[in-house]
């Protein structure tokens, strides 16, 4: 190769591997009898081409395999003996590794080597506004956001509103709000419906060029033909006939409503996604929530996604592995219509045991009244897990730890909630709750027993003074939980938490136990007692009524099979509630606060005393509503 042939290579070597492979072979041939590309010392062209290759991860990986021996020898020689040209490269590598380590926190690998990333990266998140975002969607959103920011690129949010029968403005607004809560801020928001005119024109073009046809085959027969690899009897309709019928579809005439538009890809491709998929269908059931009744035909996702991705400037489309079989379909549309290429990367979706992630099935549970709504704490939606007590930092951290791997796994909820505990434990104020059912009255005796109730300021958190203080009340009469009282033996020494030791005396007979006495022994060693119990002074403070809620898995089996009937796999009881009394300091709690009830666990405040609307509290009166937060010890309940 001559010098004027070598110089342009620097710019050309940033492309994807398929495009640069012939150039790598040419360089290998050029280096057969050479140490350097030009001359006998390191030249400007050696430096530029080495740096161009070093910046292309796919090229580096291929070179280091050694199949092009001369190129591999030259590349290693420059790397070993010319560190003076590598300072910027090493600094950039170190910064990139630090970013990835910080984002993934030693979790999944982020070394994807996005193709042509040096020419700009534009990713997109493409949810359908037919339900609330669940944790599977959160992974897609956070990964797309991560790579856009990692490469100083752009993140697009496009609401895929192509099915007016399922979509609502409520879902659309909720998606945007939930993304903001997760710290995902798209650079641009658009809707597939913004491009309905463009998509219609592209469909007409496919028909005119012989790549699409209208088909009135009934759904069952069409499904059977696609499965068996048989052609539709309408496959060979003329272009003119297809254009006429597509216009009938557009106008939703009787004939038009009987047809759909199919892409003319293949009849018997081993990949069934390539067997003439439907790309347009009629829908006159309900007006579109943005375009009203203007359109009677709507594009399918498989057509809209690649076309609008290309039009909006998306460079890298990250999709879950459920779309892998449809990737050739995606590429077919771009190639057939001669549109700008979009690179694709598949990542595994997050699956959890005993969990439904299908929006259709989740909607069924909401509509049937099985669940309270899309933000029910048993829901795997972003709003559901947040209402259960998941913090946004823990959610982001957990998902980014999974990385963009393609390995499909079904996870237990244990790590999900254990990750959250690390966030809340250092800052959650400690409080006390005693069950109202069969509450035990306790008389305090002994020389150290107070004659009257009194209070003292105590830290809300034993290890974090910044959480503040609260008043703890002491007095001659206490309340204890029935379960604790039943575990006592007369004369046993116990520890009253946040007070001191005491001897159990005079346990009254009966089941449940109505009362007992304790003789204070505040000089006793708290380390020597087996039982440390929570308690509340019955006088001197205003005890706060509370509902303590706990939740179980929706499903009674780990994985829902294709043949399983959802209703038959639901746990009969998935929510339990216990009435309790809480210490007076809990009166100031408000919605979304997170606390720890000593010996019970962590709770999120669903309603504080001041969060009730007039008359909403009912006969029970205003009370705290607390939702138990799993900690990962036994998984999510």
Coordinates of C-alpha atoms in Angstrom, one line a residue:
X1 CA 0.0 0.0 0.0
X2 CA 1.2 3.5 -0.8
X3 CA 1.3 6.4 1.7
X4 CA -1.7 8.1 0.0
X5 CA -3.7 4.8 0.5
X6 CA -2.7 4.5 4.2
X7 CA -3.6 8.1 5.2
X8 CA -7.4 7.8 4.7
X9 CA -7.5 4.6 6.8
X10 CA -7.6 6.4 10.1
X11 CA -11.1 7.6 9.5
X12 CA -12.3 4.4 8.0
X13 CA -11.2 2.1 10.8
X14 CA -13.8 3.4 13.2
X15 CA -16.6 1.5 11.5
X16 CA -18.1 -1.9 12.6
X17 CA -16.1 -5.0 12.1
X18 CA -17.8 -6.1 8.9
X19 CA -16.8 -2.9 7.2
X20 CA -13.2 -2.8 8.4
X21 CA -12.3 -6.5 8.0
X22 CA -11.0 -6.1 4.4
X23 CA -8.9 -3.1 5.5
X24 CA -7.4 -5.1 8.3
X25 CA -6.4 -7.8 5.8
X26 CA -4.9 -5.2 3.5
X27 CA -2.8 -3.9 6.4
X28 CA -1.7 -7.4 7.3
X29 CA -0.5 -8.0 3.8
X30 CA 1.3 -4.6 3.8
X31 CA 3.2 -5.5 7.0
X32 CA 4.6 -8.9 5.8
X33 CA 8.1 -7.5 5.4
X34 CA 7.7 -4.3 7.5
X35 CA 8.2 -3.3 11.1
X36 CA 6.4 0.0 10.6
X37 CA 3.7 1.0 8.1
X38 CA 5.8 3.8 6.7
X39 CA 9.6 4.0 6.9
X40 CA 11.9 2.5 9.6
X41 CA 10.7 4.4 12.7
X42 CA 7.4 5.3 14.2
X43 CA 5.7 7.6 11.7
X44 CA 2.6 9.9 11.9
X45 CA 0.6 7.4 9.9
X46 CA 1.6 4.5 12.3
X47 CA 0.5 6.6 15.2
X48 CA -2.9 7.6 13.7
X49 CA -3.8 4.1 12.5
X50 CA -2.7 2.4 15.7
X51 CA -4.8 4.9 17.8
X52 CA -7.8 4.4 15.4
X53 CA -7.6 0.6 15.8
X54 CA -7.0 0.9 19.6
X55 CA -10.3 2.9 19.8
X56 CA -12.3 0.2 18.1
X57 CA -13.0 -2.6 20.6
X58 CA -14.1 -5.0 18.0
X59 CA -10.9 -4.5 16.0
X60 CA -8.7 -4.9 19.1
X61 CA -10.4 -8.1 20.0
X62 CA -10.0 -9.5 16.5
X63 CA -6.3 -8.4 16.2
X64 CA -5.4 -10.0 19.5
X65 CA -6.8 -13.4 18.3
X66 CA -3.7 -13.5 16.0
X67 CA -5.3 -14.7 12.8
X68 CA -3.7 -11.8 11.0
X69 CA -0.1 -12.5 12.3
X70 CA 1.6 -9.5 10.7
X71 CA -0.9 -7.0 11.9
X72 CA -1.0 -8.5 15.4
X73 CA 2.9 -8.3 15.5
X74 CA 2.9 -4.6 14.5
X75 CA 0.0 -3.8 16.9
X76 CA 1.8 -5.4 19.9
X77 CA 5.2 -3.8 18.9
X78 CA 3.7 -0.3 19.0
X79 CA 1.9 -1.1 22.2
X80 CA 5.1 -2.4 24.0
X81 CA 7.7 0.0 22.6
X82 CA 5.9 3.3 22.1
X83 CA 4.2 4.3 25.3
X84 CA 4.6 7.9 24.4
X85 CA 1.6 7.8 22.1
X86 CA -0.7 6.0 24.6
X87 CA -1.1 8.5 27.5
X88 CA -4.4 9.8 26.2
X89 CA -5.7 6.3 25.4
X90 CA -4.8 5.0 28.9
X91 CA -6.3 8.0 30.6
X92 CA -9.5 7.5 28.6
X93 CA -9.6 3.8 29.5
X94 CA -9.1 4.5 33.2
X95 CA -11.9 7.1 33.2
X96 CA -14.3 4.7 31.3
X97 CA -13.5 1.8 33.7
X98 CA -14.1 4.1 36.7
X99 CA -17.5 5.2 35.3
X100 CA -18.5 1.6 34.6
X101 CA -17.4 0.5 38.1
X102 CA -19.3 3.3 39.7
X103 CA -22.5 2.6 37.7
X104 CA -22.5 -1.2 38.0
X105 CA -21.0 -1.4 41.5
X106 CA -19.1 -4.5 40.6
X107 CA -22.2 -6.0 39.1
X108 CA -22.7 -7.0 35.4
X109 CA -20.2 -6.2 32.7
X110 CA -20.8 -3.1 30.6
X111 CA -18.1 -3.7 28.0
X112 CA -20.4 -3.9 25.0
X113 CA -18.2 -2.1 22.5
X114 CA -21.2 -0.3 20.9
X115 CA -20.6 -0.1 17.1
X116 CA -19.5 3.2 15.7
X117 CA -19.9 4.8 19.1
X118 CA -17.4 7.5 18.2
X119 CA -19.8 8.9 15.7
X120 CA -22.4 9.5 18.3
X121 CA -24.8 7.4 20.4
X122 CA -28.6 7.9 20.4
X123 CA -30.6 5.3 22.4
X124 CA -34.3 5.1 23.0
X125 CA -36.8 3.8 25.5
X126 CA -40.0 2.6 23.8
X127 CA -42.8 1.7 26.2
X128 CA -46.4 1.2 25.2
X129 CA -48.8 3.3 27.3
X130 CA -51.1 0.4 28.1
X131 CA -50.1 0.0 31.7
X132 CA -47.8 1.2 34.4
X133 CA -44.0 0.6 34.2
X134 CA -42.9 -2.6 35.9
X135 CA -39.4 -3.5 37.0
X136 CA -38.7 -5.2 33.7
X137 CA -39.3 -1.9 31.9
X138 CA -37.1 -0.2 34.5
X139 CA -34.2 -2.3 33.3
X140 CA -34.7 -1.3 29.7
X141 CA -35.0 2.4 30.6
X142 CA -32.0 2.5 32.9
X143 CA -29.7 0.6 30.5
X144 CA -30.7 2.9 27.6
X145 CA -30.1 5.9 29.8
X146 CA -26.8 4.5 31.1
X147 CA -25.3 4.0 27.6
X148 CA -26.6 7.4 26.3
X149 CA -24.8 9.1 29.3
X150 CA -21.7 6.8 29.1
X151 CA -21.1 7.9 25.5
X152 CA -22.2 11.5 26.0
X153 CA -25.1 10.7 23.7
X154 CA -28.8 11.3 23.6
X155 CA -31.7 9.4 25.2
X156 CA -35.1 9.5 23.4
X157 CA -38.4 8.5 25.1
X158 CA -41.0 7.5 22.5
X159 CA -44.4 6.3 23.7
X160 CA -45.5 3.5 21.3
X161 CA -49.2 4.5 21.1
X162 CA -50.3 2.3 18.2
X163 CA -53.2 0.4 19.9
X164 CA -56.0 2.7 21.1
X165 CA -57.9 -0.2 22.6
X166 CA -55.3 -0.6 25.3
X167 CA -53.8 2.8 25.8
X168 CA -54.7 5.6 28.1
X169 CA -53.4 9.1 28.8
X170 CA -53.3 8.0 32.5
X171 CA -50.6 5.4 31.6
X172 CA -48.7 7.8 29.4
X173 CA -48.4 10.4 32.2
X174 CA -47.5 7.7 34.8
X175 CA -44.7 6.4 32.6
X176 CA -43.1 9.9 32.3
X177 CA -43.5 10.5 36.1
X178 CA -42.0 7.1 37.0
X179 CA -39.0 7.7 34.8
X180 CA -38.4 11.0 36.4
X181 CA -38.6 9.3 39.8
X182 CA -35.9 6.9 38.7
X183 CA -33.7 9.7 37.6
X184 CA -34.1 9.0 33.9
X185 CA -34.4 12.3 32.1
X186 CA -34.9 11.8 28.3
X187 CA -33.5 14.5 26.0
X188 CA -36.6 14.3 23.9
X189 CA -40.1 12.9 24.3
X190 CA -42.1 11.8 21.3
X191 CA -45.0 9.5 20.3
X192 CA -45.3 6.9 17.5
X193 CA -48.5 8.7 16.7
X194 CA -46.5 11.7 15.7
X195 CA -45.4 9.7 12.7
X196 CA -48.7 8.1 11.6
X197 CA -48.6 10.0 8.3
X198 CA -45.0 8.9 7.6
X199 CA -45.7 5.3 8.5
X200 CA -48.8 5.2 6.3
X201 CA -46.7 6.5 3.4
X202 CA -44.0 3.9 4.0
X203 CA -46.8 1.2 4.0
X204 CA -48.0 2.4 0.6
X205 CA -44.4 2.4 -0.6
X206 CA -44.0 -1.3 0.5
X207 CA -47.2 -2.2 -1.4
X208 CA -46.1 -0.3 -4.6
X209 CA -42.7 -2.0 -4.5
X210 CA -44.3 -5.4 -4.1
X211 CA -43.2 -6.0 -0.5
X212 CA -46.7 -6.0 1.2
X213 CA -50.2 -7.3 0.5
X214 CA -53.6 -7.0 2.0
X215 CA -55.1 -10.2 3.4
X216 CA -58.6 -11.1 4.5
X217 CA -57.7 -14.6 5.8
X218 CA -59.4 -15.3 9.1
X219 CA -57.1 -15.2 12.1
X220 CA -57.2 -18.9 12.9
X221 CA -56.4 -20.0 9.3
X222 CA -53.6 -17.4 9.1
X223 CA -52.1 -18.6 12.3
X224 CA -52.2 -22.2 11.0
X225 CA -50.7 -21.3 7.6
X226 CA -47.9 -19.4 9.2
X227 CA -47.1 -22.3 11.5
X228 CA -47.1 -24.8 8.6
X229 CA -45.2 -22.5 6.3
X230 CA -48.1 -22.2 3.7
X231 CA -48.8 -19.2 1.6
X232 CA -51.9 -17.1 1.9
X233 CA -54.3 -17.3 -1.1
X234 CA -54.0 -13.5 -1.1
X235 CA -50.2 -13.4 -1.3
X236 CA -50.1 -12.8 -5.1
X237 CA -52.7 -10.0 -5.3
X238 CA -51.7 -7.3 -7.7
X239 CA -50.2 -4.0 -6.5
X240 CA -53.3 -2.2 -7.8
X241 CA -55.6 -4.4 -5.9
X242 CA -53.5 -4.1 -2.7
X243 CA -53.5 -0.3 -3.0
X244 CA -57.3 -0.2 -3.5
X245 CA -57.9 -2.5 -0.5
X246 CA -55.5 -0.6 1.7
X247 CA -57.5 2.5 1.0
X248 CA -60.6 0.6 2.0
X249 CA -58.8 -0.3 5.3
X250 CA -57.9 3.4 5.8
X251 CA -61.6 4.3 5.4
X252 CA -62.8 1.4 7.6
X253 CA -65.3 0.2 5.0
X254 CA -66.9 -3.2 5.3
X255 CA -64.3 -4.7 2.9
X256 CA -61.5 -2.8 4.6
X257 CA -62.4 -4.1 8.1
X258 CA -62.0 -7.7 6.9
X259 CA -58.4 -7.1 5.9
X260 CA -55.0 -6.5 7.4
X261 CA -51.7 -5.6 5.7
X262 CA -48.9 -8.1 5.7
X263 CA -45.2 -7.7 4.8
X264 CA -44.1 -10.0 2.0
X265 CA -41.0 -11.5 3.7
X266 CA -41.2 -15.3 3.5
X267 CA -43.7 -18.1 3.6
X268 CA -41.5 -20.8 5.2
X269 CA -38.5 -19.2 6.8
X270 CA -37.3 -21.3 9.8
X271 CA -37.7 -18.2 11.9
X272 CA -41.5 -17.9 12.1
X273 CA -41.2 -14.2 12.9
X274 CA -40.2 -13.8 9.2
X275 CA -43.3 -15.5 7.8
X276 CA -45.2 -12.5 6.4
X277 CA -46.0 -10.7 9.6
X278 CA -49.0 -8.4 9.9
X279 CA -47.9 -4.7 9.8
X280 CA -51.2 -2.8 9.7
X281 CA -54.6 -3.5 11.1
X282 CA -57.9 -1.7 11.4
X283 CA -59.2 -0.5 14.8
X284 CA -62.4 1.4 15.2
X285 CA -63.3 0.3 18.7
X286 CA -62.3 3.5 20.5
X287 CA -60.8 6.9 19.4
X288 CA -57.0 7.3 19.8
X289 CA -56.2 9.3 22.9
X290 CA -54.1 11.7 20.9
X291 CA -55.3 11.6 17.3
X292 CA -59.0 11.0 18.0
X293 CA -60.9 9.5 15.0
X294 CA -58.5 10.6 12.3
X295 CA -57.1 7.2 11.8
X296 CA -58.9 3.9 11.4
X297 CA -55.8 1.8 10.7
X298 CA -52.7 1.6 12.9
X299 CA -49.2 0.2 12.4
X300 CA -47.9 -2.7 14.3
X301 CA -44.9 -2.4 16.6
X302 CA -42.8 -4.5 14.2
X303 CA -43.2 -2.0 11.4
X304 CA -43.2 1.2 13.5
X305 CA -40.2 0.5 15.7
X306 CA -37.5 0.2 13.0
X307 CA -38.9 2.9 10.8
X308 CA -39.3 5.5 13.5
X309 CA -36.0 4.5 15.1
X310 CA -34.2 5.2 11.9
X311 CA -36.1 8.4 11.2
X312 CA -35.5 9.8 14.7
X313 CA -31.8 9.2 14.5
X314 CA -31.6 6.3 16.9
X315 CA -28.1 4.7 16.5
X316 CA -28.4 1.8 19.0
X317 CA -31.7 0.1 19.9
X318 CA -31.4 -1.9 23.2
X319 CA -34.2 -4.6 23.4
X320 CA -34.8 -7.6 25.7
X321 CA -34.1 -11.0 24.4
X322 CA -37.8 -11.7 23.8
X323 CA -37.3 -9.7 20.5
X324 CA -34.2 -11.7 19.3
X325 CA -36.2 -13.7 16.8
X326 CA -37.6 -10.4 15.4
X327 CA -34.3 -8.8 14.8
X328 CA -34.0 -10.1 11.2
X329 CA -37.5 -8.7 10.7
X330 CA -36.3 -5.3 12.0
X331 CA -33.3 -5.3 9.6
X332 CA -35.5 -6.4 6.7
X333 CA -37.7 -3.3 6.9
X334 CA -34.6 -1.0 7.0
X335 CA -32.9 -2.8 4.2
X336 CA -36.0 -3.1 2.0
X337 CA -36.9 0.5 2.4
X338 CA -33.2 1.6 2.1
X339 CA -33.3 3.4 5.4
X340 CA -30.5 4.4 7.8
X341 CA -29.1 1.4 9.7
X342 CA -29.8 1.0 13.4
X343 CA -27.6 -1.2 15.6
X344 CA -29.3 -3.6 18.0
X345 CA -28.3 -5.1 21.3
X346 CA -30.3 -7.7 23.2
X347 CA -30.3 -8.0 27.0
X348 CA -32.1 -10.4 29.2
X349 CA -35.3 -9.3 30.8
X350 CA -35.6 -9.5 34.6
X351 CA -37.8 -12.4 35.8
X352 CA -38.7 -13.0 39.4
X353 CA -40.1 -16.1 41.1
X354 CA -43.8 -16.1 42.0
X355 CA -44.3 -12.9 39.9
X356 CA -46.5 -11.9 36.9
X357 CA -44.9 -9.4 34.6
X358 CA -47.4 -9.6 31.7
X359 CA -49.2 -6.3 31.5
X360 CA -52.3 -8.1 30.2
X361 CA -52.4 -10.4 33.2
X362 CA -51.6 -7.6 35.6
X363 CA -54.5 -5.5 34.2
X364 CA -56.7 -8.5 34.7
X365 CA -55.8 -8.7 38.4
X366 CA -56.5 -4.9 38.7
X367 CA -59.8 -5.0 36.8
X368 CA -61.1 -8.0 38.7
X369 CA -60.4 -6.3 42.1
X370 CA -57.9 -8.9 43.1
X371 CA -55.5 -6.1 43.6
X372 CA -56.1 -2.5 44.8
X373 CA -54.7 -0.9 41.7
X374 CA -51.5 -0.5 39.6
X375 CA -49.7 0.8 42.7
X376 CA -50.7 -2.1 44.9
X377 CA -47.7 -3.1 47.1
X378 CA -48.0 -6.6 45.7
X379 CA -47.5 -5.4 42.2
X380 CA -44.1 -5.6 40.4
X381 CA -44.7 -2.2 39.0
X382 CA -42.4 0.7 39.8
X383 CA -45.2 2.3 41.8
X384 CA -46.0 -1.0 43.5
X385 CA -42.5 -1.8 44.7
X386 CA -42.1 1.9 45.8
X387 CA -45.3 1.7 47.7
X388 CA -44.0 -1.4 49.4
X389 CA -40.9 0.5 50.5
X390 CA -38.3 0.2 47.7
X391 CA -36.1 3.3 47.5
X392 CA -35.1 4.7 44.1
X393 CA -31.3 4.5 44.8
X394 CA -31.7 0.9 45.7
X395 CA -33.8 0.2 42.6
X396 CA -31.3 1.8 40.3
X397 CA -28.4 0.1 41.9
X398 CA -30.0 -3.3 41.7
X399 CA -30.9 -3.1 38.1
X400 CA -27.5 -1.6 37.0
X401 CA -25.8 -4.4 38.9
X402 CA -27.5 -6.9 36.5
X403 CA -25.8 -5.3 33.5
X404 CA -26.8 -5.8 29.9
X405 CA -26.1 -9.5 29.9
X406 CA -28.1 -11.8 27.5
X407 CA -28.3 -14.6 30.1
X408 CA -31.9 -15.2 31.0
X409 CA -32.4 -16.1 34.7
X410 CA -35.4 -16.1 37.1
X411 CA -34.3 -14.4 40.3
X412 CA -35.5 -14.7 43.8
X413 CA -36.6 -11.4 45.5
X414 CA -34.0 -11.8 48.2
X415 CA -31.2 -9.7 46.7
X416 CA -33.7 -7.1 45.5
X417 CA -34.9 -6.3 49.0
X418 CA -31.5 -6.9 50.7
X419 CA -30.1 -4.2 48.4
X420 CA -32.8 -1.9 49.7
X421 CA -32.1 -2.7 53.4
X422 CA -28.6 -1.3 52.9
X423 CA -30.1 2.0 51.9
X424 CA -32.7 2.3 54.7
X425 CA -31.1 0.7 57.7
X426 CA -28.6 3.6 58.4
X427 CA -31.3 6.3 58.3
X428 CA -34.6 4.7 59.4
X429 CA -35.8 6.1 62.8
X430 CA -36.6 3.4 65.4
X431 CA -40.1 3.2 66.9
X432 CA -42.2 0.8 68.9
X433 CA -45.5 -1.0 68.2
X434 CA -47.5 -3.4 70.4
X435 CA -50.3 -5.5 69.0
X436 CA -53.7 -4.4 70.3
X437 CA -55.1 -7.9 70.2
X438 CA -54.8 -9.6 73.7
X439 CA -52.5 -6.7 74.9
X440 CA -50.9 -7.5 78.3
X441 CA -51.0 -4.9 81.1
X442 CA -47.8 -4.9 83.2
X443 CA -47.4 -3.4 86.6
X444 CA -43.9 -2.1 87.3
X445 CA -42.6 -2.7 90.9
X446 CA -39.3 -2.4 92.8
X447 CA -37.3 0.4 94.4
X448 CA -36.5 1.9 91.0
X449 CA -40.1 1.9 89.7
X450 CA -41.4 5.4 88.9
X451 CA -44.4 6.6 90.9
X452 CA -45.6 8.8 88.0
X453 CA -45.1 8.7 84.2
X454 CA -42.1 10.7 82.9
X455 CA -40.3 11.1 79.6
X456 CA -36.7 11.3 78.4
X457 CA -35.1 12.3 75.1
X458 CA -33.6 9.3 73.3
X459 CA -31.9 9.0 69.9
X460 CA -34.2 7.8 67.1
X461 CA -31.3 5.8 65.7
X462 CA -28.7 4.1 67.9
X463 CA -25.9 4.6 65.4
X464 CA -26.9 7.8 63.6
X465 CA -27.4 10.9 65.8
X466 CA -28.3 13.0 62.7
X467 CA -31.7 11.1 62.6
X468 CA -32.6 13.1 65.7
X469 CA -34.3 12.4 69.0
X470 CA -37.7 11.4 70.3
X471 CA -39.4 11.4 73.7
X472 CA -39.6 7.9 75.3
X473 CA -42.2 7.6 78.1
X474 CA -41.7 5.6 81.2
X475 CA -44.3 4.8 83.9
X476 CA -45.7 2.5 86.6
X477 CA -47.8 0.6 84.0
X478 CA -46.7 -0.8 80.6
X479 CA -48.2 -2.7 77.7
X480 CA -46.5 -5.8 76.3
X481 CA -47.3 -8.1 73.4
X482 CA -49.2 -11.3 74.3
X483 CA -46.6 -13.5 72.5
X484 CA -43.8 -12.1 74.7
X485 CA -45.8 -12.6 77.9
X486 CA -46.5 -16.3 77.0
X487 CA -42.8 -16.9 76.6
X488 CA -41.9 -15.7 80.1
X489 CA -41.3 -17.8 83.2
X490 CA -42.0 -16.5 86.7
X491 CA -38.8 -15.1 88.2
X492 CA -37.0 -14.9 84.8
X493 CA -34.8 -11.8 84.2
X494 CA -35.6 -10.0 80.9
X495 CA -34.5 -6.7 79.3
X496 CA -37.0 -3.9 78.7
X497 CA -35.4 -2.4 75.6
X498 CA -34.3 1.2 76.0
X499 CA -34.9 1.0 79.8
X500 CA -33.1 -1.9 81.5
X501 CA -33.5 -5.3 83.2
X502 CA -36.4 -6.6 85.2
X503 CA -37.6 -9.8 86.9
X504 CA -40.9 -11.3 85.8
X505 CA -43.4 -11.7 88.7
X506 CA -46.9 -12.8 89.2
X507 CA -48.0 -13.9 85.7
X508 CA -51.8 -14.0 85.9
X509 CA -53.5 -17.2 84.9
X510 CA -55.5 -17.4 81.7
X511 CA -55.2 -17.7 77.9
X512 CA -54.6 -15.1 76.8
X513 CA -52.6 -13.8 79.7
X514 CA -54.3 -10.6 81.0
X515 CA -51.5 -9.2 83.2
X516 CA -48.2 -9.6 85.0
X517 CA -45.7 -7.7 87.0
X518 CA -42.1 -6.8 86.5
X519 CA -39.6 -5.8 89.2
X520 CA -37.1 -3.4 87.8
X521 CA -33.4 -4.3 88.1
X522 CA -31.8 -1.5 86.2
X523 CA -28.3 -2.4 87.5
X524 CA -28.6 -5.8 85.8
X525 CA -26.4 -6.8 82.8
X526 CA -28.5 -6.6 79.6
X527 CA -26.0 -8.9 77.9
X528 CA -26.9 -11.7 80.3
X529 CA -30.6 -11.9 79.4
X530 CA -32.1 -14.1 76.7
X531 CA -35.2 -12.0 76.0
X532 CA -35.1 -8.3 75.0
X533 CA -38.7 -7.1 74.7
X534 CA -40.4 -4.0 73.4
X535 CA -43.0 -2.2 75.5
X536 CA -45.0 1.0 75.7
X537 CA -45.9 3.1 78.8
X538 CA -49.7 3.0 79.0
X539 CA -50.0 6.4 80.6
X540 CA -48.3 9.8 80.2
X541 CA -48.3 9.6 76.4
X542 CA -50.9 9.5 73.7
X543 CA -50.6 6.1 72.0
X544 CA -51.1 6.2 68.2
X545 CA -53.3 3.6 66.5
X546 CA -51.8 1.9 63.6
X547 CA -52.5 -0.8 61.0
X548 CA -49.5 -3.0 60.3
X549 CA -49.8 -4.6 56.9
X550 CA -47.8 -7.5 55.5
X551 CA -48.0 -9.1 52.0
X552 CA -47.3 -12.4 50.4
X553 CA -46.4 -13.5 46.9
X554 CA -49.3 -13.3 44.4
X555 CA -48.5 -16.7 42.9
X556 CA -48.3 -20.1 44.6
X557 CA -45.7 -21.4 42.2
X558 CA -42.3 -20.1 41.1
X559 CA -42.9 -19.8 37.4
X560 CA -46.2 -19.5 35.6
X561 CA -46.3 -21.9 32.7
X562 CA -47.9 -21.3 29.3
X563 CA -50.7 -23.8 30.1
X564 CA -51.3 -22.5 33.6
X565 CA -54.5 -20.7 34.4
X566 CA -53.7 -17.5 36.3
X567 CA -56.6 -17.7 38.7
X568 CA -55.7 -21.2 39.7
X569 CA -52.2 -20.2 40.6
X570 CA -53.0 -17.3 42.9
X571 CA -52.4 -17.5 46.6
X572 CA -55.8 -17.2 48.4
X573 CA -54.5 -14.7 51.0
X574 CA -51.8 -12.2 50.1
X575 CA -52.4 -9.4 52.5
X576 CA -52.7 -9.5 56.3
X577 CA -53.3 -6.6 58.7
X578 CA -52.7 -6.3 62.5
X579 CA -54.0 -3.4 64.6
X580 CA -51.4 -2.0 66.9
X581 CA -50.5 0.8 69.2
X582 CA -47.4 2.9 68.4
X583 CA -45.3 5.3 70.5
X584 CA -46.4 9.0 70.6
X585 CA -43.5 10.1 68.4
X586 CA -45.0 8.3 65.4
X587 CA -47.8 11.0 65.3
X588 CA -45.5 13.2 63.2
X589 CA -44.9 10.5 60.5
X590 CA -46.1 11.3 57.0
X591 CA -46.7 9.4 53.8
X592 CA -43.5 7.8 52.3
X593 CA -41.5 8.0 55.6
X594 CA -39.6 4.8 56.3
X595 CA -39.1 3.6 59.9
X596 CA -38.1 0.5 61.8
X597 CA -40.4 -0.9 64.4
X598 CA -38.1 -2.6 66.9
X599 CA -38.2 -6.4 66.7
X600 CA -40.8 -6.2 63.8
X601 CA -38.9 -4.9 60.8
X602 CA -38.9 -1.9 58.5
X603 CA -42.1 -0.2 57.4
X604 CA -43.1 2.4 54.9
X605 CA -45.8 4.9 56.0
X606 CA -48.7 4.6 53.5
X607 CA -50.8 7.1 55.5
X608 CA -49.8 9.3 58.4
X609 CA -52.3 10.8 60.9
X610 CA -52.4 14.0 58.9
X611 CA -52.7 12.3 55.5
X612 CA -56.4 11.5 55.8
X613 CA -59.0 13.5 53.8
X614 CA -62.1 14.6 55.7
X615 CA -64.4 11.6 56.4
X616 CA -62.0 9.2 54.7
X617 CA -60.9 7.5 58.0
X618 CA -64.2 5.8 58.7
X619 CA -65.3 4.3 62.0
X620 CA -61.8 3.4 63.0
X621 CA -60.7 7.0 63.0
X622 CA -57.4 8.5 61.9
X623 CA -54.6 6.0 62.2
X624 CA -51.2 5.2 60.8
X625 CA -51.1 2.7 57.9
X626 CA -47.7 1.0 57.7
X627 CA -46.6 -1.5 55.0
X628 CA -43.9 -4.0 56.0
X629 CA -40.8 -3.8 53.9
X630 CA -39.0 -7.1 53.1
X631 CA -35.4 -7.3 54.1
X632 CA -34.2 -10.1 51.9
X633 CA -33.7 -12.6 54.7
X634 CA -36.5 -14.8 53.5
X635 CA -37.2 -13.0 50.2
X636 CA -40.2 -10.9 49.4
X637 CA -43.4 -11.8 51.2

